[in-house]
GROMACS .gro file of C-alpha atoms in nm:
model
  449
    1MET     CA    1   0.200   2.732   0.917
    2PRO     CA    2   0.341   2.566   0.602
    3LEU     CA    3   0.364   2.191   0.632
    4PHE     CA    4   0.666   2.158   0.407
    5SER     CA    5   0.969   2.357   0.297
    6GLY     CA    6   1.187   2.341  -0.009
    7THR     CA    7   1.420   2.108   0.174
    8ASP     CA    8   1.138   1.869   0.263
    9LEU     CA    9   1.026   1.858  -0.099
   10VAL     CA   10   1.377   1.763  -0.213
   11LEU     CA   11   1.378   1.462   0.020
   12TYR     CA   12   1.026   1.364  -0.087
   13PHE     CA   13   1.127   1.393  -0.453
   14PHE     CA   14   1.418   1.153  -0.414
   15PHE     CA   15   1.231   0.913  -0.187
   16TYR     CA   16   0.929   0.874  -0.414
   17GLY     CA   17   1.151   0.871  -0.723
   18PHE     CA   18   1.348   0.580  -0.578
   19LEU     CA   19   1.029   0.406  -0.464
   20ALA     CA   20   0.888   0.433  -0.817
   21TRP     CA   21   1.211   0.292  -0.962
   22LEU     CA   22   1.206   0.007  -0.709
   23ILE     CA   23   0.844  -0.083  -0.789
   24ALA     CA   24   0.913  -0.068  -1.162
   25THR     CA   25   1.225  -0.284  -1.120
   26ILE     CA   26   1.031  -0.546  -0.924
   27PHE     CA   27   0.748  -0.541  -1.180
   28ILE     CA   28   0.978  -0.587  -1.480
   29SER     CA   29   1.178  -0.855  -1.298
   30LEU     CA   30   0.862  -1.053  -1.222
   31LYS     CA   31   0.730  -1.006  -1.574
   32GLU     CA   32   1.048  -1.079  -1.771
   33GLN     CA   33   1.272  -1.253  -1.515
   34ARG     CA   34   1.553  -1.007  -1.573
   35TYR     CA   35   1.657  -0.653  -1.490
   36ARG     CA   36   1.591  -0.391  -1.751
   37ASN     CA   37   1.768  -0.058  -1.717
   38PHE     CA   38   1.519   0.224  -1.759
   39GLY     CA   39   1.475   0.582  -1.650
   40ILE     CA   40   1.632   0.895  -1.793
   41LEU     CA   41   1.901   0.924  -1.524
   42ASN     CA   42   2.193   0.719  -1.401
   43LEU     CA   43   2.052   0.754  -1.050
   44PRO     CA   44   1.798   0.490  -0.941
   45ILE     CA   45   1.501   0.727  -0.950
   46LEU     CA   46   1.210   0.787  -1.187
   47VAL     CA   47   1.160   1.160  -1.238
   48GLN     CA   48   0.798   1.186  -1.353
   49PRO     CA   49   0.642   0.983  -1.068
   50ALA     CA   50   0.851   1.185  -0.822
   51ILE     CA   51   0.735   1.516  -0.972
   52MET     CA   52   0.373   1.404  -0.962
   53MET     CA   53   0.402   1.311  -0.594
   54ILE     CA   54   0.544   1.656  -0.520
   55PHE     CA   55   0.250   1.806  -0.711
   56LEU     CA   56   0.007   1.596  -0.506
   57ILE     CA   57   0.172   1.697  -0.178
   58ILE     CA   58   0.165   2.070  -0.262
   59LEU     CA   59  -0.187   2.066  -0.403
   60SER     CA   60  -0.331   1.864  -0.114
   61SER     CA   61  -0.188   2.116   0.135
   62GLY     CA   62  -0.408   2.391  -0.005
   63LYS     CA   63  -0.737   2.487   0.152
   64ARG     CA   64  -1.070   2.383   0.002
   65VAL     CA   65  -0.914   2.121  -0.227
   66SER     CA   66  -1.160   1.834  -0.278
   67THR     CA   67  -1.059   1.479  -0.359
   68PRO     CA   68  -1.214   1.488  -0.711
   69GLY     CA   69  -1.041   1.819  -0.778
   70LEU     CA   70  -0.709   1.686  -0.651
   71LEU     CA   71  -0.730   1.374  -0.868
   72PHE     CA   72  -0.844   1.562  -1.178
   73MET     CA   73  -0.572   1.827  -1.158
   74THR     CA   74  -0.307   1.563  -1.095
   75PHE     CA   75  -0.434   1.367  -1.395
   76LEU     CA   76  -0.404   1.675  -1.619
   77TYR     CA   77  -0.062   1.756  -1.475
   78GLY     CA   78   0.052   1.402  -1.553
   79ILE     CA   79  -0.045   1.438  -1.918
   80PHE     CA   80   0.138   1.770  -1.938
   81THR     CA   81   0.460   1.645  -1.775
   82ASP     CA   82   0.463   1.331  -1.989
   83ASN     CA   83   0.458   1.530  -2.312
   84ILE     CA   84   0.692   1.807  -2.197
   85SER     CA   85   0.948   1.555  -2.071
   86LEU     CA   86   0.950   1.375  -2.408
   87PHE     CA   87   0.996   1.708  -2.585
   88PHE     CA   88   1.306   1.798  -2.384
   89LEU     CA   89   1.449   1.447  -2.412
   90HIS     CA   90   1.435   1.468  -2.790
   91LYS     CA   91   1.613   1.805  -2.773
   92PHE     CA   92   1.891   1.710  -2.535
   93TYR     CA   93   1.950   1.337  -2.590
   94GLN     CA   94   2.241   1.314  -2.829
   95ASN     CA   95   2.153   1.005  -3.029
   96LYS     CA   96   2.037   0.966  -3.388
   97ASN     CA   97   1.784   0.709  -3.274
   98SER     CA   98   1.646   0.921  -2.990
   99ARG     CA   99   1.297   0.892  -3.138
  100GLU     CA  100   1.319   0.516  -3.098
  101ILE     CA  101   1.460   0.537  -2.746
  102PHE     CA  102   1.199   0.794  -2.638
  103PRO     CA  103   0.910   0.751  -2.885
  104LYS     CA  104   0.673   1.039  -2.932
  105GLY     CA  105   0.368   0.996  -2.712
  106ASN     CA  106   0.005   1.054  -2.794
  107LEU     CA  107  -0.286   1.175  -2.586
  108LYS     CA  108  -0.423   0.825  -2.526
  109SER     CA  109  -0.095   0.681  -2.397
  110SER     CA  110  -0.022   0.994  -2.192
  111ALA     CA  111  -0.368   0.975  -2.031
  112ALA     CA  112  -0.324   0.605  -1.950
  113TYR     CA  113   0.020   0.670  -1.799
  114SER     CA  114  -0.115   0.964  -1.600
  115ILE     CA  115  -0.393   0.747  -1.452
  116LEU     CA  116  -0.133   0.482  -1.370
  117LEU     CA  117   0.060   0.740  -1.167
  118THR     CA  118  -0.231   0.935  -1.018
  119ILE     CA  119  -0.414   0.649  -0.845
  120PRO     CA  120  -0.111   0.492  -0.667
  121GLY     CA  121   0.011   0.844  -0.589
  122TYR     CA  122  -0.315   0.928  -0.414
  123VAL     CA  123  -0.300   0.600  -0.219
  124LEU     CA  124   0.054   0.683  -0.105
  125LEU     CA  125  -0.049   1.038  -0.016
  126LYS     CA  126  -0.326   0.920   0.217
  127SER     CA  127  -0.191   0.594   0.356
  128PHE     CA  128   0.187   0.646   0.364
  129HIS     CA  129   0.296   1.009   0.328
  130PRO     CA  130   0.189   1.106   0.684
  131LEU     CA  131   0.436   0.844   0.810
  132LEU     CA  132   0.714   0.978   0.589
  133PHE     CA  133   0.638   1.336   0.691
  134SER     CA  134   0.656   1.232   1.057
  135VAL     CA  135   0.999   1.076   1.009
  136VAL     CA  136   1.137   1.378   0.820
  137SER     CA  137   0.998   1.623   1.077
  138LEU     CA  138   1.179   1.434   1.356
  139LEU     CA  139   1.519   1.470   1.186
  140PRO     CA  140   1.748   1.759   1.288
  141LEU     CA  141   1.704   2.048   1.045
  142SER     CA  142   2.078   2.061   0.976
  143LEU     CA  143   2.075   1.694   0.875
  144VAL     CA  144   1.778   1.750   0.646
  145HIS     CA  145   1.958   2.041   0.476
  146LEU     CA  146   2.275   1.835   0.438
  147LEU     CA  147   2.094   1.538   0.285
  148ALA     CA  148   1.901   1.762   0.048
  149THR     CA  149   2.218   1.940  -0.063
  150LEU     CA  150   2.403   1.614  -0.131
  151LEU     CA  151   2.108   1.470  -0.322
  152LEU     CA  152   2.072   1.783  -0.535
  153LEU     CA  153   2.444   1.783  -0.613
  154SER     CA  154   2.425   1.420  -0.723
  155LEU     CA  155   2.126   1.504  -0.945
  156VAL     CA  156   2.296   1.802  -1.107
  157SER     CA  157   2.619   1.611  -1.167
  158ASP     CA  158   2.424   1.323  -1.319
  159ILE     CA  159   2.240   1.556  -1.559
  160VAL     CA  160   2.571   1.721  -1.659
  161LEU     CA  161   2.743   1.388  -1.722
  162LEU     CA  162   2.448   1.239  -1.906
  163TYR     CA  163   2.312   1.524  -2.118
  164LEU     CA  164   2.544   1.828  -2.125
  165LEU     CA  165   2.902   1.698  -2.148
  166PRO     CA  166   2.826   1.444  -2.424
  167ARG     CA  167   2.736   1.739  -2.649
  168LYS     CA  168   3.109   1.830  -2.655
  169TYR     CA  169   3.290   1.518  -2.530
  170TYR     CA  170   3.241   1.150  -2.603
  171ILE     CA  171   3.154   0.977  -2.276
  172LYS     CA  172   3.047   0.615  -2.253
  173ARG     CA  173   2.756   0.567  -2.017
  174GLU     CA  174   2.922   0.247  -1.894
  175GLU     CA  175   3.213   0.454  -1.762
  176ILE     CA  176   2.991   0.652  -1.525
  177LEU     CA  177   3.005   0.515  -1.170
  178ALA     CA  178   2.640   0.597  -1.091
  179HIS     CA  179   2.527   0.405  -1.398
  180ASN     CA  180   2.720   0.095  -1.294
  181ARG     CA  181   2.592   0.116  -0.936
  182LYS     CA  182   2.236   0.142  -1.064
  183LEU     CA  183   2.285  -0.167  -1.283
  184GLN     CA  184   2.436  -0.363  -0.996
  185LEU     CA  185   2.152  -0.268  -0.763
  186GLY     CA  186   1.884  -0.353  -1.019
  187GLU     CA  187   2.042  -0.688  -1.104
  188TRP     CA  188   2.081  -0.770  -0.733
  189ILE     CA  189   1.712  -0.699  -0.672
  190SER     CA  190   1.601  -0.904  -0.971
  191ARG     CA  191   1.829  -1.194  -0.883
  192GLY     CA  192   1.716  -1.189  -0.521
  193ILE     CA  193   1.348  -1.200  -0.618
  194TRP     CA  194   1.385  -1.504  -0.839
  195GLU     CA  195   1.621  -1.688  -0.607
  196ARG     CA  196   1.354  -1.653  -0.337
  197ILE     CA  197   1.089  -1.782  -0.578
  198TYR     CA  198   1.303  -2.082  -0.674
  199ARG     CA  199   1.368  -2.165  -0.312
  200GLN     CA  200   0.994  -2.169  -0.253
  201TYR     CA  201   0.919  -2.359  -0.575
  202PRO     CA  202   1.232  -2.562  -0.664
  203CYS     CA  203   1.039  -2.746  -0.937
  204LEU     CA  204   1.078  -2.432  -1.151
  205LEU     CA  205   1.449  -2.493  -1.186
  206ALA     CA  206   1.562  -2.706  -1.478
  207GLU     CA  207   1.847  -2.853  -1.274
  208ASN     CA  208   1.865  -2.761  -0.910
  209LYS     CA  209   1.990  -3.068  -0.729
  210GLY     CA  210   2.318  -3.004  -0.553
  211LYS     CA  211   2.359  -2.662  -0.710
  212ASP     CA  212   2.369  -2.320  -0.554
  213LEU     CA  213   2.080  -2.100  -0.666
  214ALA     CA  214   2.306  -1.804  -0.720
  215GLU     CA  215   2.507  -2.003  -0.977
  216ASN     CA  216   2.228  -2.197  -1.143
  217ARG     CA  217   2.101  -1.996  -1.437
  218ASP     CA  218   1.934  -2.275  -1.638
  219PHE     CA  219   1.581  -2.165  -1.556
  220SER     CA  220   1.289  -2.371  -1.685
  221SER     CA  221   1.060  -2.072  -1.742
  222ALA     CA  222   1.075  -1.697  -1.795
  223GLY     CA  223   0.855  -1.458  -1.609
  224ILE     CA  224   0.582  -1.485  -1.353
  225ALA     CA  225   0.308  -1.578  -1.602
  226ALA     CA  226   0.496  -1.879  -1.741
  227SER     CA  227   0.610  -1.984  -1.394
  228ASP     CA  228   0.258  -1.969  -1.249
  229GLN     CA  229   0.126  -2.166  -1.545
  230LEU     CA  230   0.387  -2.437  -1.487
  231LEU     CA  231   0.307  -2.451  -1.114
  232GLN     CA  232  -0.066  -2.486  -1.180
  233GLN     CA  233  -0.003  -2.757  -1.436
  234GLN     CA  234   0.187  -2.947  -1.168
  235GLY     CA  235  -0.110  -2.915  -0.932
  236ILE     CA  236   0.049  -2.670  -0.688
  237ILE     CA  237  -0.223  -2.479  -0.501
  238PHE     CA  238  -0.173  -2.129  -0.368
  239ALA     CA  239  -0.198  -2.089   0.012
  240GLU     CA  240  -0.353  -2.431   0.069
  241GLY     CA  241  -0.500  -2.487   0.415
  242ILE     CA  242  -0.465  -2.225   0.689
  243HIS     CA  243  -0.181  -2.033   0.526
  244PHE     CA  244  -0.056  -1.685   0.613
  245TYR     CA  245  -0.111  -1.557   0.258
  246LYS     CA  246  -0.464  -1.698   0.257
  247LEU     CA  247  -0.539  -1.515   0.581
  248ILE     CA  248  -0.410  -1.189   0.429
  249TRP     CA  249  -0.635  -1.230   0.126
  250MET     CA  250  -0.923  -1.320   0.359
  251LEU     CA  251  -0.859  -1.003   0.559
  252LEU     CA  252  -0.889  -0.798   0.239
  253ILE     CA  253  -1.203  -0.972   0.114
  254THR     CA  254  -1.395  -0.989   0.443
  255SER     CA  255  -1.299  -0.633   0.543
  256PHE     CA  256  -1.446  -0.511   0.216
  257MET     CA  257  -1.754  -0.734   0.244
  258GLY     CA  258  -1.809  -0.628   0.605
  259ASP     CA  259  -1.797  -0.261   0.511
  260ILE     CA  260  -2.052  -0.316   0.232
  261ILE     CA  261  -2.282  -0.521   0.458
  262GLU     CA  262  -2.272  -0.262   0.738
  263THR     CA  263  -2.334   0.023   0.493
  264ILE     CA  264  -2.639  -0.152   0.345
  265TYR     CA  265  -2.771  -0.247   0.692
  266VAL     CA  266  -2.746   0.111   0.823
  267PHE     CA  267  -2.907   0.246   0.506
  268LEU     CA  268  -3.201   0.003   0.530
  269THR     CA  269  -3.257   0.053   0.905
  270ALA     CA  270  -3.167   0.421   0.956
  271HIS     CA  271  -3.215   0.542   0.596
  272VAL     CA  272  -2.874   0.708   0.612
  273LEU     CA  273  -2.579   0.646   0.382
  274MET     CA  274  -2.307   0.629   0.649
  275ARG     CA  275  -1.938   0.552   0.605
  276ARG     CA  276  -1.853   0.235   0.801
  277SER     CA  277  -1.486   0.188   0.718
  278SER     CA  278  -1.228   0.153   0.997
  279LEU     CA  279  -0.941   0.308   0.799
  280VAL     CA  280  -0.873   0.652   0.657
  281LEU     CA  281  -0.846   0.511   0.306
  282GLY     CA  282  -1.067   0.252   0.143
  283PRO     CA  283  -1.394   0.070   0.223
  284PHE     CA  284  -1.250  -0.173   0.476
  285SER     CA  285  -1.393  -0.268   0.816
  286LEU     CA  286  -1.109  -0.419   1.016
  287VAL     CA  287  -1.345  -0.549   1.284
  288TRP     CA  288  -1.506  -0.778   1.026
  289GLY     CA  289  -1.177  -0.866   0.860
  290LEU     CA  290  -0.984  -0.946   1.176
  291GLY     CA  291  -1.289  -1.124   1.317
  292ALA     CA  292  -1.309  -1.350   1.012
  293VAL     CA  293  -0.935  -1.424   1.018
  294ILE     CA  294  -0.921  -1.503   1.392
  295LEU     CA  295  -1.250  -1.697   1.376
  296THR     CA  296  -1.108  -1.912   1.096
  297MET     CA  297  -0.796  -1.985   1.300
  298VAL     CA  298  -1.006  -2.064   1.611
  299LEU     CA  299  -1.248  -2.294   1.428
  300SER     CA  300  -0.961  -2.478   1.258
  301LYS     CA  301  -0.846  -2.587   1.607
  302VAL     CA  302  -1.187  -2.724   1.708
  303LYS     CA  303  -1.147  -3.102   1.715
  304LYS     CA  304  -1.515  -3.200   1.682
  305GLN     CA  305  -1.633  -2.970   1.405
  306ASN     CA  306  -2.007  -3.025   1.448
  307ASN     CA  307  -2.259  -2.741   1.460
  308LEU     CA  308  -2.280  -2.738   1.840
  309SER     CA  309  -1.904  -2.717   1.898
  310ILE     CA  310  -1.869  -2.452   1.627
  311PHE     CA  311  -2.156  -2.251   1.779
  312ILE     CA  312  -2.003  -2.265   2.128
  313ALA     CA  313  -1.657  -2.166   1.998
  314GLY     CA  314  -1.806  -1.875   1.803
  315PHE     CA  315  -2.026  -1.773   2.096
  316PHE     CA  316  -1.734  -1.724   2.335
  317PHE     CA  317  -1.492  -1.600   2.070
  318GLY     CA  318  -1.734  -1.335   1.944
  319GLY     CA  319  -1.805  -1.203   2.291
  320ALA     CA  320  -1.437  -1.188   2.384
  321PHE     CA  321  -1.339  -1.033   2.051
  322GLU     CA  322  -1.603  -0.760   2.070
  323TYR     CA  323  -1.516  -0.685   2.434
  324LEU     CA  324  -1.141  -0.660   2.365
  325CYS     CA  325  -1.192  -0.441   2.056
  326SER     CA  326  -1.399  -0.201   2.266
  327VAL     CA  327  -1.133  -0.185   2.539
  328PHE     CA  328  -0.856  -0.138   2.280
  329THR     CA  329  -1.018   0.161   2.109
  330GLU     CA  330  -1.097   0.324   2.443
  331VAL     CA  331  -0.751   0.273   2.597
  332PHE     CA  332  -0.539   0.364   2.295
  333PHE     CA  333  -0.760   0.611   2.106
  334GLY     CA  334  -0.997   0.745   2.372
  335MET     CA  335  -1.293   0.659   2.150
  336LYS     CA  336  -1.604   0.447   2.184
  337PHE     CA  337  -1.765   0.303   1.872
  338TRP     CA  338  -2.048   0.107   2.037
  339ASP     CA  339  -2.224   0.090   2.373
  340TYR     CA  340  -2.470  -0.188   2.463
  341SER     CA  341  -2.546  -0.061   2.814
  342TYR     CA  342  -2.913  -0.023   2.723
  343MET     CA  343  -2.944  -0.392   2.623
  344PRO     CA  344  -3.017  -0.675   2.872
  345PHE     CA  345  -2.744  -0.922   2.973
  346ASN     CA  346  -2.465  -0.690   2.858
  347ILE     CA  347  -2.107  -0.711   2.985
  348ASP     CA  348  -1.986  -0.360   3.072
  349GLY     CA  349  -2.174  -0.233   2.767
  350ARG     CA  350  -1.907  -0.385   2.540
  351THR     CA  351  -2.091  -0.703   2.438
  352ASN     CA  352  -2.415  -0.879   2.530
  353LEU     CA  353  -2.587  -1.216   2.526
  354LEU     CA  354  -2.788  -1.147   2.210
  355PHE     CA  355  -2.482  -1.054   2.005
  356MET     CA  356  -2.284  -1.349   2.145
  357ILE     CA  357  -2.562  -1.579   2.022
  358PHE     CA  358  -2.541  -1.396   1.690
  359TRP     CA  359  -2.164  -1.463   1.679
  360GLY     CA  360  -2.232  -1.833   1.738
  361ILE     CA  361  -2.483  -1.849   1.451
  362VAL     CA  362  -2.250  -1.653   1.224
  363SER     CA  363  -1.969  -1.897   1.306
  364VAL     CA  364  -2.179  -2.193   1.191
  365LEU     CA  365  -2.280  -2.011   0.871
  366TRP     CA  366  -1.921  -1.897   0.813
  367PHE     CA  367  -1.776  -2.246   0.859
  368HIS     CA  368  -2.025  -2.422   0.630
  369TYR     CA  369  -2.128  -2.166   0.368
  370ALA     CA  370  -1.897  -1.861   0.353
  371TYR     CA  371  -1.543  -1.985   0.421
  372PRO     CA  372  -1.538  -2.278   0.171
  373PRO     CA  373  -1.613  -2.069  -0.144
  374ILE     CA  374  -1.384  -1.786  -0.033
  375SER     CA  375  -1.106  -2.039   0.036
  376ARG     CA  376  -1.155  -2.202  -0.306
  377PHE     CA  377  -1.146  -1.862  -0.474
  378ILE     CA  378  -0.817  -1.771  -0.303
  379GLU     CA  379  -0.661  -2.108  -0.386
  380LYS     CA  380  -0.734  -2.052  -0.756
  381ILE     CA  381  -0.508  -1.746  -0.761
  382PRO     CA  382  -0.176  -1.818  -0.940
  383PRO     CA  383   0.079  -1.905  -0.668
  384ILE     CA  384   0.354  -1.648  -0.734
  385LEU     CA  385   0.115  -1.368  -0.825
  386GLY     CA  386  -0.091  -1.440  -0.514
  387SER     CA  387   0.219  -1.428  -0.293
  388VAL     CA  388   0.339  -1.097  -0.439
  389LEU     CA  389  -0.004  -0.937  -0.404
  390ALA     CA  390  -0.037  -1.071  -0.047
  391ILE     CA  391   0.283  -0.887   0.047
  392ALA     CA  392   0.151  -0.569  -0.117
  393ILE     CA  393  -0.182  -0.605   0.067
  394THR     CA  394   0.004  -0.650   0.397
  395LEU     CA  395   0.209  -0.333   0.344
  396PHE     CA  396  -0.104  -0.139   0.248
  397PHE     CA  397  -0.297  -0.245   0.558
  398LEU     CA  398   0.000  -0.180   0.787
  399SER     CA  399   0.066   0.174   0.661
  400ASN     CA  400  -0.306   0.254   0.637
  401SER     CA  401  -0.360   0.132   0.994
  402MET     CA  402  -0.064   0.333   1.127
  403VAL     CA  403  -0.193   0.653   0.966
  404THR     CA  404  -0.542   0.577   1.100
  405ALA     CA  405  -0.399   0.537   1.451
  406MET     CA  406  -0.215   0.869   1.421
  407VAL     CA  407  -0.534   1.048   1.315
  408MET     CA  408  -0.743   0.889   1.593
  409ILE     CA  409  -0.489   0.969   1.864
  410ARG     CA  410  -0.459   1.330   1.751
  411ALA     CA  411  -0.840   1.364   1.723
  412THR     CA  412  -0.870   1.265   2.089
  413ASP     CA  413  -0.574   1.476   2.201
  414ARG     CA  414  -0.718   1.777   2.019
  415LYS     CA  415  -0.994   1.797   2.282
  416GLU     CA  416  -0.736   1.897   2.546
  417HIS     CA  417  -0.475   2.058   2.319
  418PRO     CA  418  -0.651   2.225   2.024
  419GLU     CA  419  -0.335   2.403   1.910
  420PRO     CA  420  -0.072   2.179   1.746
  421ARG     CA  421   0.251   2.139   1.943
  422ASN     CA  422   0.475   2.006   1.666
  423ALA     CA  423   0.495   1.961   1.289
  424ILE     CA  424   0.328   1.619   1.298
  425GLU     CA  425   0.022   1.751   1.480
  426SER     CA  426   0.008   2.048   1.240
  427PHE     CA  427   0.011   1.810   0.946
  428ILE     CA  428  -0.269   1.595   1.090
  429ASP     CA  429  -0.475   1.902   1.187
  430GLN     CA  430  -0.458   2.034   0.834
  431GLU     CA  431  -0.518   1.702   0.656
  432TYR     CA  432  -0.768   1.562   0.909
  433PRO     CA  433  -0.949   1.843   1.091
  434GLU     CA  434  -1.252   1.780   1.313
  435ASN     CA  435  -1.505   1.781   1.028
  436VAL     CA  436  -1.301   1.529   0.827
  437VAL     CA  437  -1.266   1.299   1.129
  438ARG     CA  438  -1.642   1.313   1.187
  439ALA     CA  439  -1.699   1.226   0.820
  440LEU     CA  440  -1.456   0.932   0.842
  441TRP     CA  441  -1.617   0.783   1.154
  442PRO     CA  442  -1.972   0.922   1.196
  443ASN     CA  443  -2.065   0.680   1.477
  444MET     CA  444  -1.758   0.762   1.687
  445ASN     CA  445  -1.790   0.906   2.038
  446PHE     CA  446  -1.508   1.056   2.245
  447LEU     CA  447  -1.480   0.942   2.606
  448SER     CA  448  -1.411   1.301   2.708
  449GLU     CA  449  -1.745   1.416   2.570
   0.00000   0.00000   0.00000
C-alpha cells in the first residue's frame, strides 16, 4: 500500500518549508543579531528545502533504494532545482535589478547548497519524519484534506500577488498582509532569541541596569561570534561544573566513543565488523553515553573522592545500571541484548560480579583520566554557540530515540502480527523490515524466539 497520498505530501511540503525557514531565521539572527527577510514568498516557508524533502520522501519509499543511491540522486536533484528556480525567478520577478536580488548561480555554489540541504534532509527523514508521518496518519482524513486545501490556496494567492499581478498592477510588497505577518514573526523570533541570551549573559548589554530587555536596544556586540568572544575575554566558561549542557555534550561524545570502542573490540575478538549503535541513525551507543552521564552525576555526590570510594560507587552503580537497562529493553521492547546466565556470580543473567568489578575499575579511570580532559574540552566551547548546539543535540537524540523505540516495538509486535494493522505499522514495515532491523542490531534477540 502507498505510504503517502497527494494530501500528505502537501502537509509535508508546508511543514518542512516552514521548518527550513525557522532554522534559517534562527541562524541569521544568531549570526547577525537581526532578522533578515529572505525566501521567494511572502509565506514563512523556503520552497527548495521543502521540495527536496518531498523528493527524499518519495524516493525513499521505493523498493531497492540504497542509502548511497538516495543521497546521490537527492544531491543531483538539488543542483537541478537550484538552477531551474533561479531561471524562473529571473523570468518572473519584475525588477530591473533581479540579477542582483537573485544572482546567477554556478555549479560549485549549487553543489555546495545541494549538500547543505541533502545531509540535514536525510537526518530528518530517518530521525524525525516517522514521527511526523505518525501524527498525520492519526488525523481525520477530512481534516487533512481541509488543511491541505487551505494551505494550497494560500500558496496560490501568494504567488499571484507576488509574481503575476505586479506584471499589470503596481503593488507594494509592504501592503500584502502575509508579508507583514512574516516580518513580524521573524522579528519576534530574533528578538526573543537575543533577549534570552541577554538574560543569561547580562554583561553583553551596554546598559541593562533598571531597563527592560525588550526596550533596551543599545547592544554591546553584534552576532554570536562577537558575543562569544566578549564572554571569553571576560573569563566566562561554558557549562562549568556539573551543568546540564555539559552533560548533553558528554552524552554525545561518550555515546560516539562507546560505539567506536565496542566496534573495535568485537572486530578484534570475533573478527566481525558489527554495528553496535543503539539508535537507527548515527554511531551512538546510548548505554555508554547514559552510563557516563549518570556515573558523572553519581561520582560528583561522593563526599570522599578517593579511589576506594569511587570504586565502590562505580561497582554498585554499574551493576544496577546494567540490570535496569536489561529489564527496560525486555519490558518495553521485548528484546534481550545480553545474557550472562553462563557466567558465575550472575544476577538473573543481567549483570555479574566480574562486570561489576569492571564497572568499579572503569569508574576510577573515568574520574581521574577520562572525565577531566573531556570536561576541559567542553568548557572551551564558546558559551552561546555551545548552548545552541546543546539544544540541537538534545532534539536530535530525543527524536532519534523515539523513532528507535517505534521500530523496536514494531519489530517485536511483528512476530505475532506480521501484517500491518494501520498506516504507522505499514510505514515502519516498509522502512524497517526484518532484514533492516537485523542489520541495525545484529546482537539482538527476541524474547519470543
